PDB file of C-alpha atoms in Angstrom:
ATOM      1  CA  GLU A1413      73.678 103.484  98.758  1.00 95.00           C
ATOM      2  CA  VAL A1414      70.162 104.841  98.497  1.00 97.00           C
ATOM      3  CA  GLN A1415      67.946 102.309 100.224  1.00 97.00           C
ATOM      4  CA  LEU A1416      64.533 101.718 101.745  1.00 98.00           C
ATOM      5  CA  VAL A1417      64.028  98.758 104.076  1.00 98.00           C
ATOM      6  CA  GLU A1418      60.599  97.813 105.382  1.00 98.00           C
ATOM      7  CA  SER A1419      59.815  95.803 108.481  1.00 98.00           C
ATOM      8  CA  GLY A1420      56.941  94.988 110.786  1.00 98.00           C
ATOM      9  CA  GLY A1421      54.851  92.668 108.659  1.00 97.00           C
ATOM     10  CA  GLY A1422      53.463  89.384 109.858  1.00 97.00           C
ATOM     11  CA  LEU A1423      50.414  87.229 110.398  1.00 97.00           C
ATOM     12  CA  VAL A1424      47.515  89.031 112.055  1.00 97.00           C
ATOM     13  CA  GLN A1425      43.932  88.074 112.779  1.00 97.00           C
ATOM     14  CA  PRO A1426      41.109  90.053 111.196  1.00 97.00           C
ATOM     15  CA  GLY A1427      40.455  93.165 113.219  1.00 97.00           C
ATOM     16  CA  GLY A1428      44.023  93.315 114.433  1.00 97.00           C
ATOM     17  CA  SER A1429      46.651  96.009 114.143  1.00 97.00           C
ATOM     18  CA  LEU A1430      50.201  96.376 112.930  1.00 97.00           C
ATOM     19  CA  ARG A1431      52.817  99.070 112.590  1.00 98.00           C
ATOM     20  CA  LEU A1432      54.990  98.905 109.518  1.00 98.00           C
ATOM     21  CA  SER A1433      58.294 100.755 109.353  1.00 98.00           C
ATOM     22  CA  CYS A1434      60.452 101.868 106.456  1.00 98.00           C
ATOM     23  CA  ALA A1435      64.054 102.812 107.203  1.00 98.00           C
ATOM     24  CA  ALA A1436      65.620 105.165 104.703  1.00 98.00           C
ATOM     25  CA  SER A1437      69.329 105.599 104.084  1.00 98.00           C
ATOM     26  CA  GLY A1438      71.677 107.163 101.567  1.00 97.00           C
ATOM     27  CA  PHE A1439      69.623 110.261 100.842  1.00 97.00           C
ATOM     28  CA  SER A1440      68.134 113.310 102.518  1.00 97.00           C
ATOM     29  CA  PHE A1441      64.967 111.627 103.760  1.00 97.00           C
ATOM     30  CA  SER A1442      63.409 114.830 105.085  1.00 97.00           C
ATOM     31  CA  SER A1443      63.356 116.366 101.602  1.00 96.00           C
ATOM     32  CA  TYR A1444      61.055 113.844  99.955  1.00 97.00           C
ATOM     33  CA  TRP A1445      57.425 112.924  99.765  1.00 97.00           C
ATOM     34  CA  MET A1446      57.079 109.257 100.659  1.00 98.00           C
ATOM     35  CA  HIS A1447      54.458 106.678  99.722  1.00 98.00           C
ATOM     36  CA  TRP A1448      53.179 103.247 100.653  1.00 98.00           C
ATOM     37  CA  VAL A1449      52.120 100.871  97.888  1.00 98.00           C
ATOM     38  CA  ARG A1450      50.777  97.355  98.359  1.00 98.00           C
ATOM     39  CA  GLN A1451      50.551  94.294  96.161  1.00 98.00           C
ATOM     40  CA  ALA A1452      48.375  91.317  96.994  1.00 97.00           C
ATOM     41  CA  PRO A1453      49.812  87.923  96.009  1.00 96.00           C
ATOM     42  CA  GLY A1454      49.630  87.547  92.239  1.00 95.00           C
ATOM     43  CA  LYS A1455      47.898  90.896  91.830  1.00 96.00           C
ATOM     44  CA  GLY A1456      48.811  94.381  90.697  1.00 97.00           C
ATOM     45  CA  LEU A1457      50.165  97.461  92.420  1.00 98.00           C
ATOM     46  CA  VAL A1458      47.803  99.504  94.571  1.00 98.00           C
ATOM     47  CA  TRP A1459      48.706 102.879  96.031  1.00 98.00           C
ATOM     48  CA  VAL A1460      47.933 103.181  99.731  1.00 98.00           C
ATOM     49  CA  SER A1461      49.038 106.565 101.020  1.00 98.00           C
ATOM     50  CA  ARG A1462      51.513 109.414 100.852  1.00 97.00           C
ATOM     51  CA  ILE A1463      53.043 111.949 103.216  1.00 97.00           C
ATOM     52  CA  ASN A1464      54.814 115.189 102.504  1.00 96.00           C
ATOM     53  CA  SER A1465      58.366 115.965 103.515  1.00 95.00           C
ATOM     54  CA  ASP A1466      57.629 117.436 106.935  1.00 95.00           C
ATOM     55  CA  GLY A1467      54.754 115.106 107.780  1.00 96.00           C
ATOM     56  CA  SER A1468      52.082 117.777 107.828  1.00 97.00           C
ATOM     57  CA  THR A1469      50.068 116.435 104.877  1.00 96.00           C
ATOM     58  CA  THR A1470      48.827 112.920 104.204  1.00 97.00           C
ATOM     59  CA  ASN A1471      46.540 111.367 101.610  1.00 96.00           C
ATOM     60  CA  TYR A1472      44.999 107.909 101.600  1.00 97.00           C
ATOM     61  CA  ALA A1473      43.292 105.564  99.194  1.00 96.00           C
ATOM     62  CA  ASP A1474      39.570 105.299  99.903  1.00 95.00           C
ATOM     63  CA  SER A1475      39.950 101.613 100.750  1.00 95.00           C
ATOM     64  CA  VAL A1476      42.159 102.374 103.755  1.00 96.00           C
ATOM     65  CA  LYS A1477      40.916 105.775 104.866  1.00 96.00           C
ATOM     66  CA  GLY A1478      40.082 105.798 108.558  1.00 96.00           C
ATOM     67  CA  ARG A1479      41.967 102.551 109.216  1.00 97.00           C
ATOM     68  CA  PHE A1480      45.525 103.383 108.123  1.00 98.00           C
ATOM     69  CA  THR A1481      47.686 106.223 109.420  1.00 98.00           C
ATOM     70  CA  MET A1482      50.931 107.227 107.804  1.00 98.00           C
ATOM     71  CA  SER A1483      53.588 109.169 109.672  1.00 98.00           C
ATOM     72  CA  ARG A1484      57.287 109.868 109.589  1.00 98.00           C
ATOM     73  CA  ASP A1485      60.167 110.645 111.926  1.00 98.00           C
ATOM     74  CA  ASN A1486      62.691 112.677 109.970  1.00 98.00           C
ATOM     75  CA  ALA A1487      65.167 112.591 112.825  1.00 98.00           C
ATOM     76  CA  ARG A1488      65.218 108.797 112.589  1.00 98.00           C
ATOM     77  CA  ASN A1489      64.875 108.678 108.767  1.00 98.00           C
ATOM     78  CA  THR A1490      61.920 106.387 109.233  1.00 98.00           C
ATOM     79  CA  LEU A1491      58.478 106.135 107.713  1.00 98.00           C
ATOM     80  CA  TYR A1492      55.559 104.413 109.421  1.00 98.00           C
ATOM     81  CA  LEU A1493      52.225 102.934 108.503  1.00 98.00           C
ATOM     82  CA  HIS A1494      49.866 102.198 111.364  1.00 98.00           C
ATOM     83  CA  ILE A1495      47.233  99.720 110.256  1.00 97.00           C
ATOM     84  CA  ASN A1496      44.080  99.115 112.286  1.00 96.00           C
ATOM     85  CA  SER A1497      40.941  97.019 111.771  1.00 96.00           C
ATOM     86  CA  LEU A1498      42.787  94.722 109.420  1.00 97.00           C
ATOM     87  CA  ARG A1499      40.706  92.805 106.892  1.00 97.00           C
ATOM     88  CA  VAL A1500      41.488  89.696 104.904  1.00 97.00           C
ATOM     89  CA  ASP A1501      41.708  91.788 101.737  1.00 97.00           C
ATOM     90  CA  ASP A1502      44.527  93.853 103.281  1.00 97.00           C
ATOM     91  CA  THR A1503      46.782  90.834 102.801  1.00 98.00           C
ATOM     92  CA  ALA A1504      49.638  92.051 100.625  1.00 98.00           C
ATOM     93  CA  VAL A1505      53.267  92.995 100.400  1.00 98.00           C
ATOM     94  CA  TYR A1506      53.554  96.588 101.614  1.00 98.00           C
ATOM     95  CA  SER A1507      56.346  98.642 100.077  1.00 98.00           C
ATOM     96  CA  CYS A1508      57.506 102.148 100.748  1.00 98.00           C
ATOM     97  CA  ALA A1509      58.600 104.313  97.845  1.00 98.00           C
ATOM     98  CA  ARG A1510      60.227 107.699  97.366  1.00 98.00           C
ATOM     99  CA  GLY A1511      58.545 110.379  95.329  1.00 96.00           C
ATOM    100  CA  VAL A1512      60.475 111.976  92.508  1.00 93.00           C
ATOM    101  CA  VAL A1513      61.247 115.629  93.104  1.00 87.00           C
ATOM    102  CA  GLY A1514      59.859 117.801  90.354  1.00 83.00           C
ATOM    103  CA  ALA A1515      57.753 115.057  88.810  1.00 84.00           C
ATOM    104  CA  SER A1516      54.132 114.107  89.290  1.00 86.00           C
ATOM    105  CA  ALA A1517      52.782 112.627  92.499  1.00 88.00           C
ATOM    106  CA  SER A1518      52.719 109.168  90.935  1.00 92.00           C
ATOM    107  CA  ALA A1519      56.445 108.995  90.131  1.00 95.00           C
ATOM    108  CA  PHE A1520      58.423 106.852  92.570  1.00 97.00           C
ATOM    109  CA  ASP A1521      62.111 106.342  91.925  1.00 96.00           C
ATOM    110  CA  ILE A1522      63.233 104.274  94.908  1.00 97.00           C
ATOM    111  CA  TRP A1523      61.305 101.278  96.237  1.00 98.00           C
ATOM    112  CA  GLY A1524      61.862  98.979  99.150  1.00 98.00           C
ATOM    113  CA  GLN A1525      61.555  95.209  98.829  1.00 97.00           C
ATOM    114  CA  GLY A1526      58.430  95.187 100.933  1.00 97.00           C
ATOM    115  CA  THR A1527      57.104  93.505 104.052  1.00 98.00           C
ATOM    116  CA  MET A1528      54.380  90.878 103.909  1.00 98.00           C
ATOM    117  CA  VAL A1529      51.167  91.375 105.849  1.00 98.00           C
ATOM    118  CA  THR A1530      48.907  88.350 106.091  1.00 98.00           C
ATOM    119  CA  VAL A1531      45.461  88.729 107.601  1.00 97.00           C
ATOM    120  CA  SER A1532      43.913  85.403 108.482  1.00 96.00           C
ATOM    121  CA  SER A1533      42.116  83.683 111.309  1.00 94.00           C
TER     122      SER A1533
ATOM    123  CA  GLN B 101      39.085  96.997  89.183  1.00 51.00           C
ATOM    124  CA  SER B 102      41.647  99.603  88.089  1.00 57.00           C
ATOM    125  CA  VAL B 103      40.450 102.933  86.742  1.00 82.00           C
ATOM    126  CA  LEU B 104      43.497 102.977  84.469  1.00 96.00           C
ATOM    127  CA  THR B 105      42.949 100.246  81.921  1.00 97.00           C
ATOM    128  CA  GLN B 106      45.790  98.216  80.491  1.00 97.00           C
ATOM    129  CA  PRO B 107      45.682  95.043  78.391  1.00 98.00           C
ATOM    130  CA  PRO B 108      46.499  92.079  80.610  1.00 97.00           C
ATOM    131  CA  SER B 109      49.105  90.708  78.250  1.00 97.00           C
ATOM    132  CA  ALA B 110      51.315  91.527  75.296  1.00 98.00           C
ATOM    133  CA  SER B 111      53.945  89.542  73.484  1.00 97.00           C
ATOM    134  CA  GLY B 112      56.509  89.690  70.739  1.00 96.00           C
ATOM    135  CA  THR B 113      59.562  87.984  69.366  1.00 97.00           C
ATOM    136  CA  PRO B 114      63.076  89.272  70.030  1.00 97.00           C
ATOM    137  CA  GLY B 115      63.730  92.458  68.107  1.00 97.00           C
ATOM    138  CA  GLN B 116      60.059  93.306  67.626  1.00 97.00           C
ATOM    139  CA  ARG B 117      58.288  96.411  68.875  1.00 98.00           C
ATOM    140  CA  VAL B 118      55.610  96.010  71.532  1.00 98.00           C
ATOM    141  CA  THR B 119      53.199  98.734  72.613  1.00 98.00           C
ATOM    142  CA  ILE B 120      51.184  98.809  75.837  1.00 98.00           C
ATOM    143  CA  SER B 121      48.232 101.142  76.205  1.00 98.00           C
ATOM    144  CA  CYS B 122      46.893 102.805  79.340  1.00 98.00           C
ATOM    145  CA  SER B 123      43.457 104.351  79.184  1.00 98.00           C
ATOM    146  CA  GLY B 124      42.154 106.727  81.815  1.00 97.00           C
ATOM    147  CA  SER B 125      39.888 109.726  82.144  1.00 96.00           C
ATOM    148  CA  SER B 126      39.877 113.489  82.418  1.00 95.00           C
ATOM    149  CA  SER B 127      40.498 113.376  86.160  1.00 95.00           C
ATOM    150  CA  ASN B 128      43.725 111.394  85.889  1.00 96.00           C
ATOM    151  CA  ILE B 129      45.627 111.033  82.619  1.00 97.00           C
ATOM    152  CA  GLY B 130      43.730 113.926  81.101  1.00 96.00           C
ATOM    153  CA  ARG B 131      45.115 116.342  83.697  1.00 96.00           C
ATOM    154  CA  ASN B 132      48.298 114.730  85.009  1.00 96.00           C
ATOM    155  CA  THR B 133      51.421 113.131  83.713  1.00 97.00           C
ATOM    156  CA  VAL B 134      51.816 109.383  83.389  1.00 97.00           C
ATOM    157  CA  ASN B 135      54.563 107.207  84.758  1.00 98.00           C
ATOM    158  CA  TRP B 136      55.470 103.649  83.842  1.00 98.00           C
ATOM    159  CA  TYR B 137      56.980 100.920  85.975  1.00 98.00           C
ATOM    160  CA  GLN B 138      58.638  97.632  85.134  1.00 98.00           C
ATOM    161  CA  GLN B 139      58.414  94.791  87.634  1.00 98.00           C
ATOM    162  CA  LEU B 140      60.615  91.808  86.961  1.00 96.00           C
ATOM    163  CA  PRO B 141      59.519  88.561  88.633  1.00 92.00           C
ATOM    164  CA  GLY B 142      60.146  88.627  92.362  1.00 92.00           C
ATOM    165  CA  THR B 143      61.548  92.134  92.414  1.00 96.00           C
ATOM    166  CA  ALA B 144      60.460  95.628  93.376  1.00 97.00           C
ATOM    167  CA  PRO B 145      58.994  97.852  90.667  1.00 98.00           C
ATOM    168  CA  LYS B 146      61.406 100.082  88.767  1.00 98.00           C
ATOM    169  CA  LEU B 147      60.541 103.512  87.406  1.00 97.00           C
ATOM    170  CA  LEU B 148      60.822 103.187  83.641  1.00 97.00           C
ATOM    171  CA  ILE B 149      59.251 106.365  82.287  1.00 97.00           C
ATOM    172  CA  TYR B 150      58.205 109.502  84.170  1.00 96.00           C
ATOM    173  CA  SER B 151      56.415 112.665  83.094  1.00 96.00           C
ATOM    174  CA  ASN B 152      54.885 110.838  80.116  1.00 97.00           C
ATOM    175  CA  SER B 153      58.069 110.386  78.142  1.00 97.00           C
ATOM    176  CA  GLN B 154      61.182 110.952  80.259  1.00 96.00           C
ATOM    177  CA  ARG B 155      63.589 108.123  80.959  1.00 97.00           C
ATOM    178  CA  PRO B 156      65.458 107.989  84.275  1.00 95.00           C
ATOM    179  CA  SER B 157      69.184 107.575  84.051  1.00 95.00           C
ATOM    180  CA  GLY B 158      70.103 104.035  83.102  1.00 96.00           C
ATOM    181  CA  VAL B 159      66.887 103.129  81.307  1.00 97.00           C
ATOM    182  CA  PRO B 160      67.645 102.073  77.723  1.00 96.00           C
ATOM    183  CA  ASP B 161      66.250 104.247  74.949  1.00 96.00           C
ATOM    184  CA  ARG B 162      64.408 101.159  73.664  1.00 97.00           C
ATOM    185  CA  PHE B 163      61.736 102.216  76.125  1.00 98.00           C
ATOM    186  CA  SER B 164      59.625 105.219  75.199  1.00 98.00           C
ATOM    187  CA  GLY B 165      56.405 106.755  76.461  1.00 98.00           C
ATOM    188  CA  SER B 166      53.777 109.044  75.071  1.00 98.00           C
ATOM    189  CA  LYS B 167      50.464 110.547  76.086  1.00 98.00           C
ATOM    190  CA  SER B 168      47.520 111.898  74.160  1.00 97.00           C
ATOM    191  CA  GLY B 169      44.330 113.110  75.789  1.00 97.00           C
ATOM    192  CA  THR B 170      43.216 110.546  78.338  1.00 97.00           C
ATOM    193  CA  SER B 171      45.441 107.751  77.107  1.00 98.00           C
ATOM    194  CA  ALA B 172      49.107 106.907  77.292  1.00 98.00           C
ATOM    195  CA  SER B 173      51.317 104.248  75.833  1.00 98.00           C
ATOM    196  CA  LEU B 174      54.621 102.560  76.478  1.00 98.00           C
ATOM    197  CA  ALA B 175      56.633 101.223  73.573  1.00 98.00           C
ATOM    198  CA  ILE B 176      59.420  98.704  73.769  1.00 98.00           C
ATOM    199  CA  SER B 177      61.452  98.522  70.596  1.00 97.00           C
ATOM    200  CA  GLY B 178      64.053  95.885  69.903  1.00 96.00           C
ATOM    201  CA  LEU B 179      62.384  93.538  72.387  1.00 97.00           C
ATOM    202  CA  GLN B 180      64.818  91.480  74.436  1.00 97.00           C
ATOM    203  CA  SER B 181      64.336  88.432  76.648  1.00 96.00           C
ATOM    204  CA  GLU B 182      65.158  90.456  79.734  1.00 96.00           C
ATOM    205  CA  ASP B 183      62.145  92.661  79.006  1.00 97.00           C
ATOM    206  CA  GLU B 184      59.833  89.883  80.182  1.00 97.00           C
ATOM    207  CA  ALA B 185      58.095  91.541  83.086  1.00 97.00           C
ATOM    208  CA  ASP B 186      54.927  93.182  84.295  1.00 98.00           C
ATOM    209  CA  TYR B 187      54.443  96.796  83.273  1.00 98.00           C
ATOM    210  CA  TYR B 188      52.244  99.281  85.108  1.00 98.00           C
ATOM    211  CA  CYS B 189      51.103 102.780  84.262  1.00 98.00           C
ATOM    212  CA  ALA B 190      50.326 105.259  87.039  1.00 98.00           C
ATOM    213  CA  ALA B 191      48.815 108.711  87.310  1.00 97.00           C
ATOM    214  CA  TRP B 192      47.494 111.037  89.968  1.00 96.00           C
ATOM    215  CA  ASP B 193      43.718 111.337  90.043  1.00 96.00           C
ATOM    216  CA  ASP B 194      42.365 114.759  90.968  1.00 95.00           C
ATOM    217  CA  SER B 195      38.908 113.438  91.887  1.00 94.00           C
ATOM    218  CA  LEU B 196      40.141 110.644  94.130  1.00 93.00           C
ATOM    219  CA  ASN B 197      43.047 112.731  95.425  1.00 94.00           C
ATOM    220  CA  GLY B 198      45.278 109.721  95.104  1.00 96.00           C
ATOM    221  CA  VAL B 199      47.484 107.698  92.795  1.00 97.00           C
ATOM    222  CA  LEU B 200      45.999 105.194  90.396  1.00 97.00           C
ATOM    223  CA  PHE B 201      47.873 102.273  88.918  1.00 97.00           C
ATOM    224  CA  GLY B 202      46.797 100.368  85.868  1.00 97.00           C
ATOM    225  CA  GLY B 203      46.060  96.693  86.296  1.00 96.00           C
ATOM    226  CA  GLY B 204      49.385  95.746  84.753  1.00 97.00           C
ATOM    227  CA  THR B 205      50.441  94.160  81.477  1.00 98.00           C
ATOM    228  CA  LYS B 206      52.505  91.014  81.377  1.00 98.00           C
ATOM    229  CA  VAL B 207      54.958  91.106  78.499  1.00 98.00           C
ATOM    230  CA  THR B 208      56.134  87.778  77.145  1.00 97.00           C
ATOM    231  CA  VAL B 209      59.050  87.395  74.775  1.00 96.00           C
ATOM    232  CA  LEU B 210      58.242  84.491  72.481  1.00 94.00           C
TER     233      LEU B 210
END
């Protein structure tokens, strides 16, 4: 079964750090662009970042640039999101998603269920 | 505030046709294809339409997408109760060098 499973979320104080993980299974992980998308409680989807198949290229939303770092370990079929200098408005469910081969950069065909990050003092 | 603009809500009775618009600009929809997602309550988003009008395997042909200029639309024909969900458009933005989502449209089946 093609699957993405996130972990690493939790309650963090403002200014803190977290590392989110996304374990991929059931497909050739190293062949796909991967993305992180977040959704604050009761709000819409917001794209966070993307990484190419070999990890050499990353892009970030302006709101997280300089604070978030996306990486991947293709040998472990795992995606990461290192989050620093957390702010209250980073509170959201963070989901990883797989890019569709041959489609635009905003097409994601497999999504994880997400991991909740709560930033509060 | 989303750069891709969607109406916050839409509704219809069973069997009706509902259309959701997504308005962007030359740097996003005007230059790149649009994708649509359906998010049922408490679940992960599901790719509904990609490349403006293509349906992934398993998506009913009641769902259709189109794009013209800097706008796109999603149509749901033969509305069913299970179509109650939030719908999001998405497109790459060449100026921002990132993906933009619309603010989402909540579809209610009356």
